[in-house]
Short mmCIF file of C-alpha atoms in Angstrom, two decimals:
data_model
loop_
_atom_site.label_atom_id
_atom_site.label_comp_id
_atom_site.label_asym_id
_atom_site.label_seq_id
_atom_site.Cartn_x
_atom_site.Cartn_y
_atom_site.Cartn_z
CA MET A 1 0.16 -212.76 163.72
CA LYS A 2 0.21 -209.06 164.14
CA HIS A 3 3.88 -209.04 163.50
CA ASP A 4 3.41 -210.91 160.26
CA TYR A 5 0.68 -208.50 159.18
CA ASP A 6 2.91 -205.53 159.85
CA ASN A 7 5.68 -207.13 157.89
CA LEU A 8 3.29 -207.72 155.03
CA ASN A 9 2.15 -204.11 155.05
CA GLU A 10 5.68 -202.93 155.21
CA GLY A 11 6.59 -205.02 152.20
CA THR A 12 3.64 -203.76 150.29
CA ARG A 13 4.54 -200.15 150.98
CA SER A 14 8.12 -200.83 149.98
CA ARG A 15 7.04 -202.24 146.64
CA ILE A 16 4.74 -199.28 146.07
CA ARG A 17 7.51 -196.83 146.84
CA SER A 18 9.85 -198.75 144.59
CA LYS A 19 7.34 -198.64 141.74
CA ARG A 20 6.81 -194.93 142.28
CA ARG A 21 10.53 -194.32 142.16
CA LYS A 22 10.81 -196.30 138.96
CA THR A 23 7.83 -194.46 137.52
CA ASN A 24 9.30 -191.11 138.49
CA ILE A 25 12.63 -192.08 136.98
CA ILE A 26 10.93 -193.12 133.76
CA LEU A 27 8.83 -189.95 133.67
CA ASN A 28 11.84 -187.78 134.38
CA SER A 29 13.79 -189.59 131.69
CA LEU A 30 10.97 -189.11 129.22
CA ILE A 31 10.77 -185.43 130.13
CA VAL A 32 14.51 -185.06 129.57
CA VAL A 33 14.25 -186.89 126.25
CA VAL A 34 11.34 -184.69 125.15
CA ILE A 35 13.24 -181.56 126.16
CA LEU A 36 16.29 -182.78 124.24
CA LEU A 37 14.17 -183.54 121.19
CA ILE A 38 12.54 -180.11 121.37
CA GLY A 39 15.97 -178.52 121.67
CA ILE A 40 17.34 -180.50 118.72
CA VAL A 41 14.34 -179.68 116.52
CA SER A 42 14.47 -175.99 117.48
CA PHE A 43 18.19 -175.89 116.75
CA ASN A 44 17.69 -177.52 113.36
CA ILE A 45 14.90 -175.10 112.45
CA PHE A 46 16.90 -172.07 113.55
CA PHE A 47 20.07 -173.26 111.83
CA SER A 48 18.14 -174.07 108.63
CA ASN A 49 16.64 -170.55 108.60
CA ASP A 50 20.10 -169.05 109.05
CA GLU A 51 21.43 -171.08 106.13
CA GLY A 52 18.47 -170.03 103.96
CA ALA A 53 18.99 -166.38 104.82
CA ALA A 54 22.71 -166.73 104.18
CA GLY A 55 21.98 -168.39 100.82
CA GLN A 56 19.63 -165.58 99.84
CA ASN A 57 22.23 -163.05 100.89
CA ASP A 58 24.79 -164.87 98.77
CA VAL A 59 22.43 -164.81 95.76
CA VAL A 60 21.76 -161.10 96.25
CA ALA A 61 25.48 -160.47 96.63
CA GLU A 62 26.17 -162.43 93.44
CA LYS A 63 23.50 -160.44 91.58
CA ASP A 64 24.93 -157.21 92.92
CA ALA A 65 28.39 -158.34 91.88
CA ALA A 66 27.10 -159.28 88.42
CA ALA A 67 25.22 -155.99 88.00
CA PRO A 68 28.32 -153.82 87.66
CA SER A 69 29.62 -156.28 85.08
CA GLY A 70 26.39 -155.87 83.16
CA ASN A 71 26.68 -152.13 83.48
CA LYS A 72 30.25 -152.38 82.25
CA ASP A 73 29.06 -154.43 79.28
CA ASP A 74 26.35 -151.86 78.58
CA SER A 75 28.94 -149.12 78.92
CA LYS A 76 31.23 -150.96 76.52
CA ASP A 77 28.37 -151.41 74.03
CA THR A 78 27.53 -147.70 74.36
CA ASP A 79 31.18 -146.77 73.87
CA LYS A 80 31.35 -149.01 70.79
CA LYS A 81 28.19 -147.42 69.38
CA ASN A 82 29.59 -143.96 70.07
CA ASP A 83 32.87 -144.94 68.42
CA ILE A 84 30.99 -146.24 65.38
CA LYS A 85 28.88 -143.06 65.28
CA ASP A 86 31.98 -140.88 65.55
CA SER A 87 33.63 -142.93 62.81
CA ASP A 88 30.57 -142.56 60.56
CA GLU A 89 30.49 -138.82 61.23
CA LYS A 90 34.18 -138.57 60.38
CA ASP A 91 33.59 -140.56 57.19
CA ASP A 92 30.65 -138.29 56.28
CA SER A 93 32.74 -135.22 57.03
CA ALA A 94 35.61 -136.58 54.93
CA ALA A 95 33.18 -137.35 52.09
CA GLU A 96 31.73 -133.84 52.31
CA ASP A 97 35.23 -132.36 52.29
CA THR A 98 36.09 -134.47 49.24
CA GLU A 99 32.89 -133.40 47.48
CA SER A 100 33.61 -129.78 48.39
CA GLU A 101 37.15 -130.07 47.04
CA GLU A 102 35.85 -131.68 43.85
CA ALA A 103 33.25 -128.92 43.51
CA ASP A 104 35.95 -126.30 44.01
CA GLU A 105 38.10 -128.01 41.38
CA GLU A 106 35.16 -128.15 38.97
CA SER A 107 34.43 -124.50 39.69
CA ALA A 108 38.07 -123.66 39.04
CA ASP A 109 37.91 -125.64 35.79
CA ASP A 110 34.76 -123.77 34.82
CA GLU A 111 36.47 -120.49 35.56
CA GLU A 112 39.37 -121.55 33.41
CA LEU A 113 36.98 -122.47 30.60
CA ALA A 114 35.13 -119.19 31.15
CA GLU A 115 38.27 -117.16 30.49
CA PRO A 116 37.58 -115.13 27.34
CA ILE A 117 39.76 -115.55 24.27
CA VAL A 118 41.25 -112.21 23.30
CA THR A 119 42.95 -111.64 19.94
CA GLU A 120 44.46 -108.51 18.44
CA GLY A 121 42.57 -106.83 15.61
CA GLY A 122 39.26 -107.93 14.15
CA SER A 123 36.91 -107.64 11.22
CA ASP A 124 38.31 -104.25 10.13
CA ALA A 125 41.13 -101.82 10.81
CA ASN A 126 39.07 -99.97 13.44
CA VAL A 127 39.05 -103.01 15.76
CA LYS A 128 41.58 -102.87 18.60
CA GLN A 129 40.90 -106.42 19.85
CA THR A 130 38.32 -109.20 19.54
CA ILE A 131 36.86 -111.01 22.57
CA GLU A 132 35.20 -114.44 22.34
CA ASN A 133 34.00 -116.76 25.09
CA PRO A 134 32.84 -120.33 24.42
CA GLU A 135 30.95 -120.27 27.75
CA TRP A 136 28.53 -117.57 26.64
CA LYS A 137 24.92 -118.76 26.79
CA PRO A 138 21.64 -117.42 25.33
CA VAL A 139 20.07 -114.77 27.59
CA GLY A 140 16.60 -116.33 27.47
CA THR A 141 13.41 -115.11 25.83
CA THR A 142 9.72 -114.57 26.44
CA GLN A 143 8.98 -115.01 22.74
CA SER A 144 7.41 -118.14 21.30
CA GLY A 145 6.72 -119.49 17.85
CA GLU A 146 8.70 -118.63 14.76
CA HIS A 147 11.21 -115.87 15.45
CA ASN A 148 11.37 -112.70 13.38
CA THR A 149 14.16 -110.22 14.08
CA VAL A 150 12.66 -106.81 14.84
CA PHE A 151 14.82 -103.65 15.01
CA ASP A 152 12.25 -101.51 16.79
CA GLN A 153 13.16 -99.96 20.12
CA ASN A 154 9.66 -100.69 21.48
CA ALA A 155 9.73 -104.37 20.48
CA VAL A 156 10.45 -107.23 22.88
CA ASP A 157 13.05 -108.56 20.43
CA TRP A 158 14.98 -105.27 20.59
CA GLN A 159 14.99 -105.29 24.42
CA GLU A 160 16.29 -108.86 24.45
CA MET A 161 19.08 -107.85 22.05
CA ILE A 162 20.09 -105.12 24.53
CA LEU A 163 20.19 -107.78 27.28
CA ALA A 164 22.58 -109.82 25.14
CA TYR A 165 24.83 -106.77 24.56
CA SER A 166 24.85 -106.09 28.31
CA TYR A 167 25.65 -109.73 29.10
CA ALA A 168 28.58 -109.83 26.67
CA THR A 169 30.19 -106.53 27.72
CA GLY A 170 29.20 -106.25 31.38
CA ILE A 171 27.68 -102.81 30.78
CA ASP A 172 24.37 -102.27 32.60
CA LYS A 173 21.55 -101.84 30.10
CA ASN A 174 20.31 -98.79 32.02
CA ASN A 175 23.75 -97.19 31.74
CA MET A 176 24.29 -98.05 28.09
CA THR A 177 24.27 -95.89 24.98
CA VAL A 178 23.22 -97.79 21.85
CA TRP A 179 24.83 -96.07 18.86
CA PHE A 180 23.70 -98.67 16.35
CA ASN A 181 21.64 -101.89 16.29
CA GLY A 182 21.08 -103.69 12.99
CA ASN A 183 21.29 -106.89 10.99
CA GLY A 184 24.45 -108.95 11.42
CA GLY A 185 24.65 -110.00 7.78
CA ALA A 186 22.51 -113.15 8.06
CA PRO A 187 19.00 -114.11 9.21
CA ASN A 188 18.56 -114.21 13.00
CA THR A 189 21.79 -112.31 13.62
CA ALA A 190 22.38 -108.79 14.85
CA VAL A 191 25.24 -106.41 15.57
CA GLY A 192 25.21 -103.45 17.89
CA THR A 193 27.63 -100.62 18.60
CA ILE A 194 27.44 -99.59 22.25
CA SER A 195 29.33 -97.80 24.99
CA GLU A 196 28.90 -97.02 28.66
CA LYS A 197 27.40 -93.59 29.25
CA GLY A 198 30.14 -91.01 29.72
CA SER A 199 32.83 -93.35 28.34
CA ASP A 200 34.73 -93.21 25.05
CA GLN A 201 35.37 -96.97 25.11
CA THR A 202 33.16 -98.43 22.39
CA PHE A 203 32.23 -102.02 21.57
CA ARG A 204 30.76 -103.73 18.53
CA VAL A 205 28.79 -106.79 19.69
CA TRP A 206 27.76 -109.67 17.41
CA ILE A 207 24.84 -111.85 18.52
CA GLN A 208 22.88 -114.80 17.12
CA TRP A 209 19.36 -116.06 17.81
CA VAL A 210 18.90 -119.55 19.35
CA ASP A 211 15.34 -120.90 19.00
CA GLY A 212 13.55 -121.11 22.33
CA GLN A 213 16.56 -119.70 24.21
CA GLY A 214 17.02 -116.17 22.95
CA TRP A 215 19.97 -114.11 21.78
CA LYS A 216 23.48 -115.44 22.36
CA PRO A 217 26.69 -113.35 22.11
CA VAL A 218 29.12 -114.53 19.43
CA LYS A 219 31.98 -112.02 19.74
CA VAL A 220 32.78 -108.56 21.03
CA GLU A 221 35.06 -106.16 19.19
CA GLU A 222 36.61 -103.26 21.07
CA LEU A 223 36.83 -100.35 18.65
CA ILE A 224 39.67 -97.89 18.34
CA GLU A 225 37.16 -95.13 17.84
CA ASN A 226 33.38 -94.85 17.77
CA ASP A 227 32.46 -95.12 14.08
CA LYS A 228 28.73 -94.59 14.79
CA ARG A 229 28.96 -91.32 16.67
#
């Protein structure tokens, strides 16, 4: 009986040990599986982060690569604008040059028109030559209302006549000797005999009144000798 009991106990212990071994194997297997799962998950997370960082780096790199292109485009636009501006400035300069040339041509034409017409002789035998200029203009006036010719040295009308004589001959009124100033043979006309102080060259100047504008030279006769001395 005792032998049978010992055998029974031995069998029981064997089964317990066997179960423990199986349990340990299962637990160890589970631990290994868990460790593997943890490793796989950690690897996936780490690898995913690396890919995300790499993707961001790629995006940044693409933006950086695109930025110079944008700068180049901006530079091209700026160059185009500068080219257009330079072209406009050249056009403006060319237009100004053309206008200047036209103005010079007009000025030259005016000078040609302003050339006096000189003819030999004149209204009498004492006239050396007669000078006329279609570009002569009235000298202006401070008078208003109906004009009356006044041959008085203190009158405004007289002083404006002297201005007309000076304008026609180029002799300064302050350096002029007036030998005669009288009626020109018709209303609102006058004729003066003048010379530059200290000079024997004498001129007979014919002028005509223009309402609101003053006295205007008509012709200048250079005299052979001063017939009013």
